Amino acid sequence: MVKLYHLTMSHDIEETERLITAKDEHNDSKCRGFWCQLLLSLFGILFLFTGIIMADLWPQIFNNIMKNKLELENNTLTYQYWKQIPAPLHMSVYLFNWTNPEATLQTGDLPILQQLGPYVFKENRTKVNITFNNNETITYMQLKSWEFEQSLSNGSLSDNVTTINIVINILGEKLQAINKHWIFVLTNYYLKLSNINKPYITRTAGELIFDGYDDALLDVVIKLKPFFPIDLPFKKVGWLYGMNMSTSSDGLINMFTGKNNIENVGLVHSVNYNTKLNVFKKDCSYSNASAGDLWPEHTAMQPNMSIYIPGICSAITMQNNNHTFINGLKGIEFVAGSDVFNNTCYCPSSGCPLPGVRPLSLCGDNSLPIFISFPHFYLADKSYRQSVVGMNPNRTLHEFKIILENDYSIPLKVDARLQFNVKVKPIKDLKILKNMPEIYLPVFWFSESFKIPQNMSDQLLIVTNVLPIFIPYVWLILALAGCVMLILSTYLWVSRKNESFTILDPL
């Protein structure tokens, strides 16, 4: 009996201990479950509101990030691309060979011009003498170099080309300005003595473009110096002589960096310390014109934009034409129209030429009788191309255009095309020029072209098309995950509240 009692008591004690242990374990489990549910609720709230807020604010945040990236600041990726263009440009030069100079001078035939080329050069540009200024601008010069690309060219730099002798033409202009008969007599004498009797020359393509050549007429000018003040602005003759490996062609440029105002990044502030070109009317200056490498973010959405061209010391305004795609990127095409060379602003003292050409004599101290136009007198008055044979203007081949990326106005493709023409005319007192027709004679045109490299366009495609579109979905997925977590935690809280445990109390 006693043994049975002890067995019963022992069993009751063990059962009580088991129930107490189960209760403690249940309390521990409830404690751990409480914190898990609390964390689940907190993370659910965090994910839900973060996802909703970020999905709404992401476009603005992304735009602010991009604006900071586009700002020109030292040691940034934008700065590196600006300082050294990541892909070389190509310059194609086309020379006009004057095939019938004797017939033009003796019988008055129209000059027949044969286009030669292209002679293609790889062009590299590096910014040098860079200074960041306190007024949110940067001052720099541009070192340009060209290397001939035989494989891309149609012809050789040893090709012979006949064209106008620019030296005799300039000399005639200067003598006519002095307008003294005895000076003409003296000049005619020296020209005859030097056996110079033709107003045209035949030189190689390389000499005419970059290399330059010595001209016997320069010696005549030196001999005439004691008699009247005349000085030609070169020691050798060549259309682009002295520009290769030079920083002088573009001058000292000062432009805005975009700091504190991203809408003026890349715009020209001054050139050679001049904030405007005083020889031009106010509306013809380069105000609000890009220096050509960087553009304000919303330029592509504007009806027009301007680019400053150092070679003609002024800006040209281009019109928004249509949209196109470059390497999958949407771009806006801007083209230069007939108003670029309409001469409402750029008239020499002698009077305005017909629309289509612009004198370079207004460009600083440039006294050369050279006029700029689009190739083959594209968009120019028809009288220009009717005065010579060989002009075939074509929009596809001769249009000046720039394509900017749709969202951030990053240059995607550039085709900058200009033609140089020499104004020639008869000067009766100068025998060598007395039979010269009065025309604008094309001598060469060039096309500077650039297309964004594939690797850069792929990166830009991710930035402009992938991140703005798909990142908001990431935030929405985060919000959805937070919503699921809140629903689950709410269910667990309700289940916990309704849960009822019955534990036997041994006492």
Coordinates of C-alpha atoms in Angstrom, one line a residue:
M1 CA 0.0 0.0 0.0
V2 CA 2.8 2.3 0.9
K3 CA 4.7 1.3 -2.2
L4 CA 1.6 2.1 -4.3
Y5 CA 1.3 5.5 -2.6
H6 CA 4.9 6.3 -3.3
L7 CA 4.5 5.3 -6.9
T8 CA 1.4 7.5 -7.3
M9 CA 3.2 10.5 -5.7
S10 CA 6.2 10.0 -7.9
H11 CA 4.1 9.9 -11.0
D12 CA 2.2 13.1 -10.0
I13 CA 5.5 14.9 -9.3
E14 CA 7.0 13.9 -12.7
E15 CA 3.8 14.9 -14.5
T16 CA 3.8 18.3 -12.7
E17 CA 7.5 18.9 -13.6
R18 CA 6.7 17.9 -17.2
L19 CA 3.8 20.4 -17.3
I20 CA 5.9 23.2 -15.7
T21 CA 8.7 22.5 -18.2
A22 CA 6.2 22.5 -21.1
K23 CA 4.8 25.8 -19.8
D24 CA 8.3 27.3 -19.6
E25 CA 9.1 26.1 -23.1
H26 CA 5.8 27.4 -24.4
N27 CA 6.6 30.8 -22.7
D28 CA 10.0 30.8 -24.4
S29 CA 8.4 29.9 -27.7
K30 CA 5.8 32.7 -27.2
C31 CA 8.6 35.1 -26.4
R32 CA 10.6 34.2 -29.5
G33 CA 7.5 34.3 -31.6
F34 CA 6.6 37.8 -30.3
W35 CA 10.0 39.2 -31.4
C36 CA 9.8 37.5 -34.7
Q37 CA 6.4 38.9 -35.4
L38 CA 7.5 42.3 -34.3
L39 CA 10.5 42.3 -36.6
L40 CA 8.3 41.0 -39.4
S41 CA 5.9 43.9 -38.9
L42 CA 8.6 46.5 -38.7
F43 CA 10.4 45.3 -41.8
G44 CA 7.0 45.0 -43.6
I45 CA 6.2 48.7 -42.7
L46 CA 9.8 49.7 -43.7
F47 CA 9.7 47.9 -47.1
L48 CA 6.2 49.1 -47.9
F49 CA 6.7 52.8 -47.3
T50 CA 10.3 52.8 -48.7
G51 CA 9.1 51.1 -51.9
I52 CA 6.1 53.5 -52.3
I53 CA 8.1 56.7 -51.5
M54 CA 11.1 55.7 -53.7
A55 CA 8.9 54.7 -56.6
D56 CA 7.4 58.1 -56.5
L57 CA 10.6 60.1 -55.9
W58 CA 12.9 58.0 -58.1
P59 CA 12.6 60.0 -61.3
Q60 CA 13.6 63.2 -59.4
I61 CA 16.4 61.5 -57.5
F62 CA 17.7 60.0 -60.7
N63 CA 17.6 63.3 -62.5
N64 CA 19.5 64.9 -59.6
I65 CA 22.2 62.2 -59.8
M66 CA 22.5 62.7 -63.6
K67 CA 22.8 66.5 -63.2
N68 CA 25.7 66.0 -60.8
K69 CA 27.3 63.6 -63.3
L70 CA 26.9 66.0 -66.1
E71 CA 28.5 68.9 -64.2
L72 CA 32.1 69.5 -65.3
E73 CA 34.2 68.9 -62.2
N74 CA 37.9 67.9 -61.9
N75 CA 38.7 64.2 -61.9
T76 CA 35.1 63.1 -62.8
L77 CA 34.2 60.8 -65.7
T78 CA 32.6 63.7 -67.5
Y79 CA 35.8 65.7 -67.1
Q80 CA 37.9 62.9 -68.5
Y81 CA 35.7 62.5 -71.5
W82 CA 35.7 66.3 -72.0
K83 CA 39.4 66.7 -71.7
Q84 CA 40.3 63.9 -74.1
I85 CA 37.5 62.8 -76.5
P86 CA 37.3 59.0 -76.0
A87 CA 37.0 58.3 -79.7
P88 CA 38.9 60.1 -82.5
L89 CA 37.1 62.3 -84.9
H90 CA 37.6 62.0 -88.6
M91 CA 38.1 64.9 -90.9
S92 CA 37.6 64.4 -94.6
V93 CA 39.0 67.0 -96.9
Y94 CA 37.8 67.5 -100.5
L95 CA 40.0 69.6 -102.9
F96 CA 38.7 71.3 -106.0
N97 CA 41.0 70.8 -109.0
W98 CA 40.7 73.7 -111.5
T99 CA 40.9 71.8 -114.8
N100 CA 40.7 74.6 -117.4
P101 CA 42.5 77.7 -116.0
E102 CA 43.9 78.8 -119.3
A103 CA 40.5 78.6 -121.0
T104 CA 39.0 80.6 -118.2
L105 CA 41.6 83.4 -118.5
Q106 CA 41.9 83.5 -122.2
T107 CA 38.4 82.9 -123.6
G108 CA 36.2 83.5 -120.5
D109 CA 35.0 79.9 -120.1
L110 CA 33.5 79.0 -116.8
P111 CA 36.0 77.4 -114.4
I112 CA 35.5 73.6 -114.4
L113 CA 36.1 72.1 -111.0
Q114 CA 36.9 68.5 -110.3
Q115 CA 36.3 67.3 -106.7
L116 CA 39.2 65.2 -105.4
G117 CA 39.2 63.1 -102.3
P118 CA 38.2 62.6 -99.6
Y119 CA 41.6 62.8 -98.0
V120 CA 40.8 61.5 -94.5
F121 CA 42.6 62.4 -91.4
K122 CA 42.2 61.0 -87.9
E123 CA 41.7 64.0 -85.6
N124 CA 42.6 64.1 -81.9
R125 CA 41.7 66.8 -79.5
T126 CA 43.1 67.4 -76.1
K127 CA 42.2 70.3 -73.7
V128 CA 45.3 71.9 -72.3
N129 CA 46.2 74.9 -70.1
I130 CA 43.0 74.1 -68.1
T131 CA 42.0 76.5 -65.2
F132 CA 38.9 76.3 -63.0
N133 CA 37.7 79.8 -62.2
N134 CA 35.8 81.2 -59.2
N135 CA 32.8 82.2 -61.3
E136 CA 31.9 78.6 -62.2
T137 CA 33.7 78.7 -65.5
I138 CA 36.7 76.8 -66.9
T139 CA 39.4 78.3 -69.2
Y140 CA 41.3 76.1 -71.7
M141 CA 42.9 75.8 -75.0
Q142 CA 42.6 72.9 -77.4
L143 CA 45.5 71.0 -78.9
K144 CA 44.5 69.5 -82.2
S145 CA 46.4 66.9 -84.3
W146 CA 45.7 65.2 -87.5
E147 CA 47.1 61.9 -88.9
F148 CA 46.5 60.9 -92.5
E149 CA 44.5 57.7 -93.0
Q150 CA 45.4 56.3 -96.4
S151 CA 43.1 53.3 -96.1
L152 CA 40.0 55.5 -95.7
S153 CA 41.0 58.0 -98.4
N154 CA 40.3 58.2 -102.1
G155 CA 43.6 59.4 -103.4
S156 CA 47.1 60.2 -102.1
L157 CA 48.6 63.3 -100.6
S158 CA 50.9 63.3 -103.6
D159 CA 48.0 64.0 -106.0
N160 CA 48.6 67.2 -108.0
V161 CA 45.9 69.8 -107.7
T162 CA 45.5 73.1 -109.6
T163 CA 43.9 76.0 -107.8
I164 CA 44.0 79.8 -107.4
N165 CA 47.2 81.3 -106.1
I166 CA 45.9 82.9 -102.9
V167 CA 49.0 84.9 -102.5
I168 CA 48.6 86.9 -105.8
N169 CA 44.9 87.3 -105.0
I170 CA 45.7 88.8 -101.6
L171 CA 48.4 91.0 -103.1
G172 CA 45.9 92.3 -105.7
E173 CA 43.4 93.2 -102.9
K174 CA 46.1 95.1 -100.9
L175 CA 47.4 97.0 -104.0
Q176 CA 43.8 97.9 -105.0
A177 CA 43.2 99.3 -101.5
I178 CA 46.4 101.5 -101.9
N179 CA 45.3 102.4 -105.4
K180 CA 48.6 104.0 -106.7
H181 CA 49.4 103.6 -110.4
W182 CA 53.2 103.6 -109.8
I183 CA 52.8 100.7 -107.3
F184 CA 51.1 98.6 -109.9
V185 CA 53.9 99.4 -112.4
L186 CA 56.5 98.4 -109.9
T187 CA 54.7 95.2 -109.0
N188 CA 54.2 94.2 -112.6
Y189 CA 57.9 94.7 -113.1
Y190 CA 58.9 92.5 -110.2
L191 CA 56.4 89.8 -111.2
K192 CA 57.9 89.7 -114.7
L193 CA 61.4 89.7 -113.4
S194 CA 60.5 86.7 -111.1
N195 CA 58.8 84.9 -114.1
I196 CA 55.4 84.9 -112.2
N197 CA 52.8 85.1 -114.9
K198 CA 50.0 82.8 -113.8
P199 CA 47.4 83.5 -111.1
Y200 CA 47.0 79.8 -110.4
I201 CA 49.4 77.1 -109.1
T202 CA 49.7 73.3 -109.1
R203 CA 50.7 71.7 -105.9
T204 CA 50.3 68.4 -104.1
A205 CA 47.3 67.7 -101.9
G206 CA 49.5 67.4 -98.9
E207 CA 51.1 70.8 -99.5
L208 CA 47.7 72.5 -100.0
I209 CA 46.2 71.0 -96.8
F210 CA 48.7 70.8 -93.9
D211 CA 52.3 70.8 -95.1
G212 CA 52.3 74.2 -96.9
Y213 CA 54.7 75.2 -99.6
D214 CA 57.1 78.1 -100.4
D215 CA 55.8 80.6 -102.9
A216 CA 58.1 82.8 -105.1
L217 CA 55.6 85.6 -104.8
L218 CA 56.4 85.9 -101.1
D219 CA 59.9 87.0 -102.2
V220 CA 58.4 89.7 -104.4
V221 CA 56.3 91.0 -101.4
I222 CA 59.5 91.2 -99.4
K223 CA 61.2 93.2 -102.1
L224 CA 58.2 95.6 -102.3
K225 CA 58.2 96.2 -98.6
P226 CA 60.5 99.2 -98.7
F227 CA 58.1 101.0 -101.1
F228 CA 54.8 100.5 -99.3
P229 CA 53.7 98.8 -96.1
I230 CA 52.4 95.4 -97.1
D231 CA 52.7 92.2 -95.1
L232 CA 51.2 88.8 -95.8
P233 CA 50.1 86.8 -92.7
F234 CA 52.0 83.7 -93.4
K235 CA 55.5 82.3 -94.2
K236 CA 54.3 79.3 -96.1
V237 CA 51.1 78.8 -98.0
G238 CA 48.5 76.0 -97.3
W239 CA 44.8 76.0 -96.4
L240 CA 45.4 74.5 -93.0
Y241 CA 49.1 75.2 -92.7
G242 CA 50.3 75.6 -89.1
M243 CA 47.2 74.1 -87.5
N244 CA 48.5 70.6 -86.9
M245 CA 49.8 70.1 -83.4
S246 CA 48.7 73.7 -82.6
T247 CA 46.6 75.3 -79.8
S248 CA 46.2 78.6 -81.5
S249 CA 43.4 77.8 -84.0
D250 CA 40.5 77.8 -81.4
G251 CA 42.0 80.5 -79.1
L252 CA 41.5 80.8 -75.4
I253 CA 38.0 79.6 -74.5
N254 CA 36.1 80.2 -71.3
M255 CA 32.9 78.3 -70.7
F256 CA 30.5 77.4 -67.9
T257 CA 31.0 74.2 -65.9
G258 CA 27.4 73.9 -64.8
K259 CA 28.2 74.2 -61.1
N260 CA 25.3 75.7 -59.3
N261 CA 23.4 75.9 -62.6
I262 CA 23.5 72.8 -64.7
E263 CA 21.5 74.6 -67.4
N264 CA 24.5 76.5 -68.6
V265 CA 27.1 73.7 -68.7
G266 CA 29.2 73.8 -71.8
L267 CA 28.0 77.3 -72.9
V268 CA 30.7 79.8 -74.0
H269 CA 31.3 82.7 -71.7
S270 CA 34.2 84.3 -73.6
V271 CA 36.8 83.7 -76.3
N272 CA 40.2 85.3 -76.0
Y273 CA 38.8 87.3 -73.0
N274 CA 36.0 88.9 -75.2
T275 CA 32.4 88.1 -74.0
K276 CA 31.0 89.1 -77.4
L277 CA 32.2 89.7 -80.9
N278 CA 32.0 93.5 -81.2
V279 CA 32.3 93.5 -85.0
F280 CA 28.9 91.7 -85.2
K281 CA 25.5 92.8 -84.2
K282 CA 24.3 91.8 -80.8
D283 CA 21.9 89.1 -82.0
C284 CA 24.8 87.5 -84.0
S285 CA 27.2 87.0 -81.1
Y286 CA 27.8 83.6 -79.5
S287 CA 25.6 84.1 -76.4
N288 CA 24.1 80.9 -75.2
A289 CA 26.1 78.9 -77.7
S290 CA 27.8 75.6 -76.8
A291 CA 31.5 75.2 -77.2
G292 CA 30.7 71.9 -78.9
D293 CA 31.5 69.2 -76.3
L294 CA 28.9 69.6 -73.6
W295 CA 25.3 70.8 -73.8
P296 CA 22.7 71.8 -71.2
E297 CA 20.4 68.9 -70.3
H298 CA 17.2 70.1 -72.1
T299 CA 18.9 71.4 -75.3
A300 CA 17.6 68.4 -77.3
M301 CA 14.0 69.4 -76.5
Q302 CA 14.4 73.0 -77.7
P303 CA 13.3 74.2 -81.1
N304 CA 16.9 75.3 -81.9
M305 CA 20.3 75.4 -80.4
S306 CA 23.6 77.2 -81.2
I307 CA 27.2 76.0 -81.4
Y308 CA 30.3 78.3 -81.5
I309 CA 32.7 77.5 -84.3
P310 CA 36.2 79.0 -83.7
G311 CA 37.1 78.8 -87.4
I312 CA 34.5 81.3 -88.3
C313 CA 34.7 83.2 -84.9
S314 CA 30.9 83.0 -84.5
A315 CA 28.1 80.7 -83.6
I316 CA 25.6 79.1 -86.0
T317 CA 22.0 78.4 -84.9
M318 CA 20.6 75.0 -85.9
Q319 CA 17.0 73.9 -86.0
N320 CA 15.3 70.9 -84.4
N321 CA 14.6 68.7 -87.4
N322 CA 13.3 65.2 -86.4
H323 CA 14.3 62.2 -84.2
T324 CA 16.5 59.3 -85.2
F325 CA 18.3 56.4 -83.5
I326 CA 22.0 55.9 -83.1
N327 CA 23.1 52.5 -81.7
G328 CA 19.7 52.1 -80.2
L329 CA 19.6 55.5 -78.5
K330 CA 17.0 58.0 -79.4
G331 CA 18.5 61.2 -80.7
I332 CA 17.2 64.6 -81.9
E333 CA 18.7 65.9 -85.1
F334 CA 19.6 69.5 -85.4
V335 CA 20.4 70.9 -88.9
A336 CA 21.9 74.2 -90.1
G337 CA 19.5 76.0 -92.4
S338 CA 19.7 78.6 -95.1
D339 CA 19.5 81.4 -92.5
V340 CA 23.0 80.5 -91.2
F341 CA 24.7 82.4 -94.1
N342 CA 22.0 84.9 -94.9
N343 CA 24.3 87.8 -94.2
T344 CA 21.9 89.8 -92.1
C345 CA 24.7 90.1 -89.5
Y346 CA 28.0 89.4 -91.2
C347 CA 28.5 92.1 -93.9
P348 CA 31.8 93.6 -94.8
S349 CA 32.2 97.3 -95.4
S350 CA 32.1 96.7 -99.1
G351 CA 28.6 95.4 -98.9
C352 CA 26.7 92.2 -98.3
P353 CA 27.2 89.3 -100.7
L354 CA 24.1 87.3 -101.8
P355 CA 22.8 84.8 -99.2
G356 CA 24.9 81.6 -99.0
V357 CA 28.4 82.8 -98.2
R358 CA 29.9 84.7 -95.3
P359 CA 33.2 86.6 -95.3
L360 CA 36.0 85.7 -92.9
S361 CA 37.5 89.1 -93.2
L362 CA 35.4 90.1 -90.1
C363 CA 37.1 87.4 -88.1
G364 CA 39.6 89.2 -85.9
D365 CA 42.5 90.6 -88.0
N366 CA 41.9 88.2 -90.8
S367 CA 42.3 90.1 -94.1
L368 CA 42.1 87.1 -96.4
P369 CA 39.5 87.3 -99.2
I370 CA 38.0 84.0 -98.1
F371 CA 34.3 83.3 -97.8
I372 CA 32.7 80.4 -96.0
S373 CA 29.6 78.4 -97.2
F374 CA 28.1 75.0 -97.1
P375 CA 29.8 72.4 -99.5
H376 CA 28.9 72.9 -103.2
F377 CA 27.0 76.1 -102.2
Y378 CA 24.3 74.0 -100.7
L379 CA 21.4 76.3 -99.6
A380 CA 23.2 79.3 -101.2
D381 CA 21.9 81.6 -103.9
K382 CA 22.0 79.7 -107.2
S383 CA 24.2 82.3 -108.9
Y384 CA 27.2 81.0 -106.9
R385 CA 27.1 77.5 -108.4
Q386 CA 26.1 78.8 -111.8
S387 CA 29.4 80.8 -112.0
V388 CA 31.4 77.5 -112.0
V389 CA 31.1 74.0 -113.4
G390 CA 31.1 71.1 -111.0
M391 CA 28.8 72.1 -108.1
N392 CA 26.3 69.4 -107.2
P393 CA 24.7 70.3 -103.9
N394 CA 23.2 67.4 -102.0
R395 CA 21.5 67.4 -98.7
T396 CA 22.7 64.0 -97.6
L397 CA 26.3 64.8 -98.4
H398 CA 26.6 68.5 -97.6
E399 CA 24.2 69.2 -94.7
F400 CA 25.7 70.4 -91.4
K401 CA 24.0 68.5 -88.6
I402 CA 24.4 67.3 -85.0
I403 CA 22.4 64.6 -83.2
L404 CA 21.9 65.0 -79.5
E405 CA 20.7 62.3 -77.1
N406 CA 17.0 62.8 -76.3
D407 CA 17.1 63.0 -72.5
Y408 CA 20.5 64.5 -71.6
S409 CA 21.7 66.2 -74.9
I410 CA 24.9 64.2 -75.1
P411 CA 26.3 64.3 -78.7
L412 CA 25.7 61.1 -80.5
K413 CA 26.7 62.0 -84.0
V414 CA 28.3 65.1 -85.7
D415 CA 28.7 65.9 -89.3
A416 CA 30.2 69.4 -89.4
R417 CA 30.6 70.4 -93.1
L418 CA 31.9 73.8 -94.4
Q419 CA 33.4 75.0 -97.7
F420 CA 36.1 77.6 -98.2
N421 CA 35.9 79.9 -101.3
V422 CA 38.2 82.6 -102.6
K423 CA 36.7 85.7 -104.0
V424 CA 38.5 86.5 -107.3
K425 CA 38.0 89.5 -109.5
P426 CA 39.8 91.3 -112.4
I427 CA 42.3 94.0 -111.5
K428 CA 43.1 95.8 -114.8
D429 CA 46.3 97.5 -113.6
L430 CA 47.7 94.2 -112.4
K431 CA 48.4 92.2 -115.5
I432 CA 48.4 88.8 -113.9
L433 CA 44.8 89.3 -112.8
K434 CA 43.3 91.5 -115.5
N435 CA 41.5 88.6 -117.2
M436 CA 40.3 87.0 -114.0
P437 CA 36.5 86.5 -113.7
E438 CA 34.6 88.0 -110.7
I439 CA 33.4 84.9 -108.9
Y440 CA 33.6 83.0 -105.6
L441 CA 35.9 80.2 -106.5
P442 CA 35.6 77.0 -104.3
V443 CA 39.0 75.7 -103.2
F444 CA 38.1 73.0 -100.7
W445 CA 35.5 71.7 -98.2
F446 CA 35.8 69.5 -95.2
S447 CA 33.6 67.3 -93.0
E448 CA 34.4 66.7 -89.4
S449 CA 32.5 63.6 -88.3
F450 CA 32.0 61.9 -84.9
K451 CA 29.9 59.0 -83.8
I452 CA 29.6 57.8 -80.3
P453 CA 31.5 54.5 -79.8
Q454 CA 29.5 51.3 -79.2
N455 CA 30.8 50.8 -75.7
M456 CA 29.8 54.3 -74.6
S457 CA 26.4 54.0 -76.3
D458 CA 25.8 50.7 -74.5
Q459 CA 26.5 52.4 -71.1
L460 CA 24.4 55.4 -72.0
L461 CA 21.6 53.0 -73.1
I462 CA 21.6 51.5 -69.6
V463 CA 21.5 54.9 -68.0
T464 CA 18.8 56.4 -70.2
N465 CA 16.6 53.4 -70.9
V466 CA 17.1 50.7 -68.3
L467 CA 17.6 52.5 -65.0
P468 CA 14.8 55.0 -65.3
I469 CA 12.3 52.3 -66.5
F470 CA 13.2 49.2 -64.4
I471 CA 14.4 50.7 -61.1
P472 CA 10.8 51.9 -60.2
Y473 CA 9.7 48.3 -60.6
V474 CA 12.3 47.2 -58.1
W475 CA 10.8 49.7 -55.6
L476 CA 7.3 48.5 -56.3
I477 CA 8.4 44.9 -55.8
L478 CA 10.0 46.0 -52.4
A479 CA 6.6 47.6 -51.5
L480 CA 4.8 44.5 -52.5
A481 CA 7.1 42.4 -50.3
G482 CA 6.5 44.7 -47.4
C483 CA 2.7 44.4 -48.0
V484 CA 3.0 40.6 -47.9
M485 CA 5.1 40.8 -44.7
L486 CA 2.5 43.0 -43.0
I487 CA -0.4 40.7 -44.0
L488 CA 1.5 37.7 -42.6
S489 CA 2.5 39.5 -39.4
T490 CA -1.2 40.7 -38.9
Y491 CA -2.4 37.1 -39.3
L492 CA 0.1 35.9 -36.7
W493 CA -0.9 38.7 -34.2
V494 CA -4.5 37.7 -34.6
S495 CA -3.8 34.0 -34.1
R496 CA -1.7 34.8 -31.1
K497 CA -4.5 36.8 -29.5
N498 CA -7.1 34.1 -30.0
E499 CA -4.9 31.3 -28.9
S500 CA -5.9 29.6 -25.6
F501 CA -3.6 27.3 -23.7
T502 CA -4.9 25.0 -20.9
I503 CA -2.1 23.9 -18.5
L504 CA -2.8 21.7 -15.5
D505 CA -1.9 23.3 -12.2
P506 CA -0.7 20.4 -9.9
L507 CA -1.4 22.5 -6.8

